[in-house]
PDB file of C-alpha atoms in Angstrom:
ATOM      1  CA  MET A   1       0.000   0.000   0.000  1.00 56.00           C
ATOM      2  CA  ARG A   2       1.397   3.400  -0.981  1.00 67.00           C
ATOM      3  CA  SER A   3       1.497   6.195   1.489  1.00 72.00           C
ATOM      4  CA  ARG A   4       0.212   9.656   0.716  1.00 71.00           C
ATOM      5  CA  PRO A   5       2.728  12.069  -0.740  1.00 69.00           C
ATOM      6  CA  LYS A   6       3.955  14.603   1.768  1.00 70.00           C
ATOM      7  CA  LEU A   7       3.240  18.251   1.136  1.00 62.00           C
ATOM      8  CA  ASP A   8       6.211  20.516   1.391  1.00 65.00           C
ATOM      9  CA  LEU A   9       6.149  23.774   3.329  1.00 62.00           C
ATOM     10  CA  ARG A  10       5.405  25.847   0.231  1.00 64.00           C
ATOM     11  CA  ALA A  11       2.121  24.022  -0.357  1.00 64.00           C
ATOM     12  CA  LYS A  12       1.024  24.402   3.264  1.00 67.00           C
ATOM     13  CA  SER A  13       1.825  28.107   3.325  1.00 68.00           C
ATOM     14  CA  HIS A  14      -0.292  28.838   0.248  1.00 69.00           C
ATOM     15  CA  LEU A  15      -3.526  30.781   0.777  1.00 71.00           C
ATOM     16  CA  SER A  16      -5.607  28.054  -0.853  1.00 73.00           C
ATOM     17  CA  TYR A  17      -4.362  25.562   1.764  1.00 78.00           C
ATOM     18  CA  PHE A  18      -5.530  28.006   4.439  1.00 77.00           C
ATOM     19  CA  ALA A  19      -8.959  28.123   2.755  1.00 76.00           C
ATOM     20  CA  TYR A  20      -9.042  24.315   2.712  1.00 79.00           C
ATOM     21  CA  VAL A  21      -8.224  24.124   6.422  1.00 82.00           C
ATOM     22  CA  CYS A  22     -10.793  26.806   7.311  1.00 79.00           C
ATOM     23  CA  HIS A  23     -13.483  25.019   5.305  1.00 80.00           C
ATOM     24  CA  ARG A  24     -12.738  21.668   6.951  1.00 85.00           C
ATOM     25  CA  PHE A  25     -12.426  23.119  10.455  1.00 86.00           C
ATOM     26  CA  SER A  26     -15.644  25.124  10.169  1.00 84.00           C
ATOM     27  CA  GLY A  27     -17.461  22.058   8.835  1.00 85.00           C
ATOM     28  CA  LEU A  28     -16.289  19.915  11.745  1.00 89.00           C
ATOM     29  CA  LEU A  29     -17.273  22.511  14.331  1.00 86.00           C
ATOM     30  CA  LEU A  30     -20.676  22.965  12.711  1.00 86.00           C
ATOM     31  CA  ALA A  31     -21.155  19.196  12.734  1.00 88.00           C
ATOM     32  CA  CYS A  32     -20.452  19.234  16.478  1.00 87.00           C
ATOM     33  CA  PHE A  33     -22.952  22.058  16.985  1.00 85.00           C
ATOM     34  CA  ILE A  34     -25.900  20.378  15.228  1.00 88.00           C
ATOM     35  CA  PRO A  35     -26.511  17.624  17.858  1.00 88.00           C
ATOM     36  CA  LEU A  36     -26.346  20.199  20.657  1.00 84.00           C
ATOM     37  CA  HIS A  37     -28.805  22.380  18.789  1.00 83.00           C
ATOM     38  CA  PHE A  38     -31.227  19.482  18.311  1.00 87.00           C
ATOM     39  CA  LEU A  39     -30.869  18.535  21.978  1.00 84.00           C
ATOM     40  CA  MET A  40     -31.799  22.068  22.945  1.00 82.00           C
ATOM     41  CA  LEU A  41     -34.790  22.092  20.613  1.00 83.00           C
ATOM     42  CA  SER A  42     -35.965  18.715  21.905  1.00 84.00           C
ATOM     43  CA  GLN A  43     -36.407  20.262  25.334  1.00 80.00           C
ATOM     44  CA  SER A  44     -39.378  22.209  23.962  1.00 80.00           C
ATOM     45  CA  LEU A  45     -41.205  18.908  23.492  1.00 83.00           C
ATOM     46  CA  ARG A  46     -41.152  18.432  27.266  1.00 81.00           C
ATOM     47  CA  GLY A  47     -42.904  21.705  27.907  1.00 80.00           C
ATOM     48  CA  ALA A  48     -42.260  25.399  28.080  1.00 81.00           C
ATOM     49  CA  SER A  49     -40.726  25.334  31.546  1.00 81.00           C
ATOM     50  CA  GLY A  50     -37.964  22.909  30.558  1.00 76.00           C
ATOM     51  CA  PHE A  51     -37.187  24.873  27.428  1.00 79.00           C
ATOM     52  CA  GLU A  52     -37.082  28.183  29.326  1.00 83.00           C
ATOM     53  CA  ARG A  53     -34.665  26.649  31.828  1.00 81.00           C
ATOM     54  CA  TYR A  54     -32.260  25.679  29.047  1.00 79.00           C
ATOM     55  CA  LEU A  55     -32.701  29.032  27.325  1.00 80.00           C
ATOM     56  CA  GLY A  56     -31.506  30.660  30.544  1.00 81.00           C
ATOM     57  CA  PHE A  57     -28.046  29.223  29.869  1.00 78.00           C
ATOM     58  CA  THR A  58     -27.760  31.267  26.698  1.00 78.00           C
ATOM     59  CA  ASP A  59     -27.651  34.518  28.670  1.00 81.00           C
ATOM     60  CA  PHE A  60     -24.050  33.851  29.721  1.00 83.00           C
ATOM     61  CA  GLY A  61     -21.267  35.643  27.853  1.00 83.00           C
ATOM     62  CA  VAL A  62     -19.644  32.436  26.664  1.00 86.00           C
ATOM     63  CA  PHE A  63     -22.811  31.533  24.744  1.00 83.00           C
ATOM     64  CA  LYS A  64     -23.016  35.001  23.207  1.00 82.00           C
ATOM     65  CA  PHE A  65     -19.421  34.599  22.059  1.00 85.00           C
ATOM     66  CA  GLY A  66     -20.302  31.135  20.750  1.00 83.00           C
ATOM     67  CA  GLU A  67     -23.166  32.540  18.696  1.00 82.00           C
ATOM     68  CA  TRP A  68     -20.806  35.081  17.168  1.00 85.00           C
ATOM     69  CA  VAL A  69     -18.263  32.370  16.320  1.00 85.00           C
ATOM     70  CA  LEU A  70     -21.056  30.231  14.874  1.00 85.00           C
ATOM     71  CA  VAL A  71     -22.127  33.006  12.505  1.00 86.00           C
ATOM     72  CA  ILE A  72     -18.541  33.470  11.329  1.00 85.00           C
ATOM     73  CA  LEU A  73     -18.086  29.707  10.866  1.00 84.00           C
ATOM     74  CA  LEU A  74     -21.296  29.481   8.848  1.00 86.00           C
ATOM     75  CA  ALA A  75     -20.231  32.360   6.614  1.00 85.00           C
ATOM     76  CA  ILE A  76     -16.753  30.940   6.053  1.00 81.00           C
ATOM     77  CA  HIS A  77     -18.126  27.471   5.343  1.00 84.00           C
ATOM     78  CA  LEU A  78     -20.719  28.860   2.933  1.00 85.00           C
ATOM     79  CA  ILE A  79     -18.249  30.935   0.938  1.00 82.00           C
ATOM     80  CA  GLY A  80     -15.635  28.174   1.055  1.00 79.00           C
ATOM     81  CA  GLY A  81     -18.159  25.739  -0.388  1.00 82.00           C
ATOM     82  CA  ILE A  82     -19.166  28.172  -3.119  1.00 81.00           C
ATOM     83  CA  ARG A  83     -15.476  28.706  -3.904  1.00 77.00           C
ATOM     84  CA  LEU A  84     -14.976  24.956  -4.269  1.00 78.00           C
ATOM     85  CA  LEU A  85     -18.015  24.631  -6.521  1.00 80.00           C
ATOM     86  CA  MET A  86     -16.737  27.448  -8.718  1.00 77.00           C
ATOM     87  CA  ILE A  87     -13.345  25.773  -8.986  1.00 75.00           C
ATOM     88  CA  GLU A  88     -14.894  22.371  -9.768  1.00 77.00           C
ATOM     89  CA  PHE A  89     -17.579  23.394 -12.214  1.00 79.00           C
ATOM     90  CA  GLY A  90     -16.347  26.719 -13.551  1.00 73.00           C
ATOM     91  CA  PRO A  91     -14.814  27.145 -16.996  1.00 72.00           C
ATOM     92  CA  TRP A  92     -11.614  28.546 -15.466  1.00 65.00           C
ATOM     93  CA  CYS A  93      -8.704  26.705 -13.896  1.00 63.00           C
ATOM     94  CA  GLY A  94      -6.565  27.440 -10.863  1.00 59.00           C
ATOM     95  CA  LEU A  95      -7.355  28.184  -7.252  1.00 55.00           C
ATOM     96  CA  ARG A  96      -8.016  31.950  -7.505  1.00 65.00           C
ATOM     97  CA  LYS A  97      -6.443  33.709  -4.554  1.00 68.00           C
ATOM     98  CA  ALA A  98      -9.025  36.517  -4.615  1.00 73.00           C
ATOM     99  CA  TRP A  99     -11.871  34.080  -3.850  1.00 72.00           C
ATOM    100  CA  THR A 100     -10.070  32.940  -0.736  1.00 73.00           C
ATOM    101  CA  GLN A 101      -9.569  36.504   0.389  1.00 77.00           C
ATOM    102  CA  ALA A 102     -13.220  37.289  -0.350  1.00 77.00           C
ATOM    103  CA  ALA A 103     -14.301  34.319   1.783  1.00 76.00           C
ATOM    104  CA  ILE A 104     -12.247  35.546   4.727  1.00 77.00           C
ATOM    105  CA  LEU A 105     -13.540  39.099   4.391  1.00 84.00           C
ATOM    106  CA  PHE A 106     -17.131  37.874   4.019  1.00 83.00           C
ATOM    107  CA  GLY A 107     -16.818  35.832   7.212  1.00 81.00           C
ATOM    108  CA  ILE A 108     -15.445  38.802   9.135  1.00 84.00           C
ATOM    109  CA  ALA A 109     -18.137  41.105   7.718  1.00 88.00           C
ATOM    110  CA  CYS A 110     -20.894  38.679   8.719  1.00 86.00           C
ATOM    111  CA  GLY A 111     -19.466  38.445  12.227  1.00 83.00           C
ATOM    112  CA  LEU A 112     -19.307  42.224  12.579  1.00 87.00           C
ATOM    113  CA  LEU A 113     -22.827  42.613  11.182  1.00 89.00           C
ATOM    114  CA  PHE A 114     -24.072  40.047  13.688  1.00 84.00           C
ATOM    115  CA  LEU A 115     -22.435  41.980  16.541  1.00 83.00           C
ATOM    116  CA  TYR A 116     -24.046  45.184  15.316  1.00 87.00           C
ATOM    117  CA  LEU A 117     -27.535  43.715  14.896  1.00 86.00           C
ATOM    118  CA  ALA A 118     -27.459  41.568  18.060  1.00 78.00           C
ATOM    119  CA  ASN A 119     -27.439  44.543  20.418  1.00 67.00           C
TER     120      ASN A 119
END
């Protein structure tokens, strides 16, 4: 069985590798969030009092910070996925550095917009 070829430092320092890592990392963190979200929503099936008790936890600062991070992760994952689709199905070739930069800026802009609208 052949082992995978090792990437040299130049490949790992490229901006497209950073986009790949951000897309994978955001996807994994979102996959961890989904079961917790469904668990929280399932508490509403037990009645309003149980759901209100769990909603009380979201008033802590760590949960507010988590919501902000979640919005940024969703934006980065969305734009990263669109970037990959454009690379796969577009008539052009290459990895397009500007798309990676646009994804990062879009994620930051969504996070800042969320902070502005959340207050």
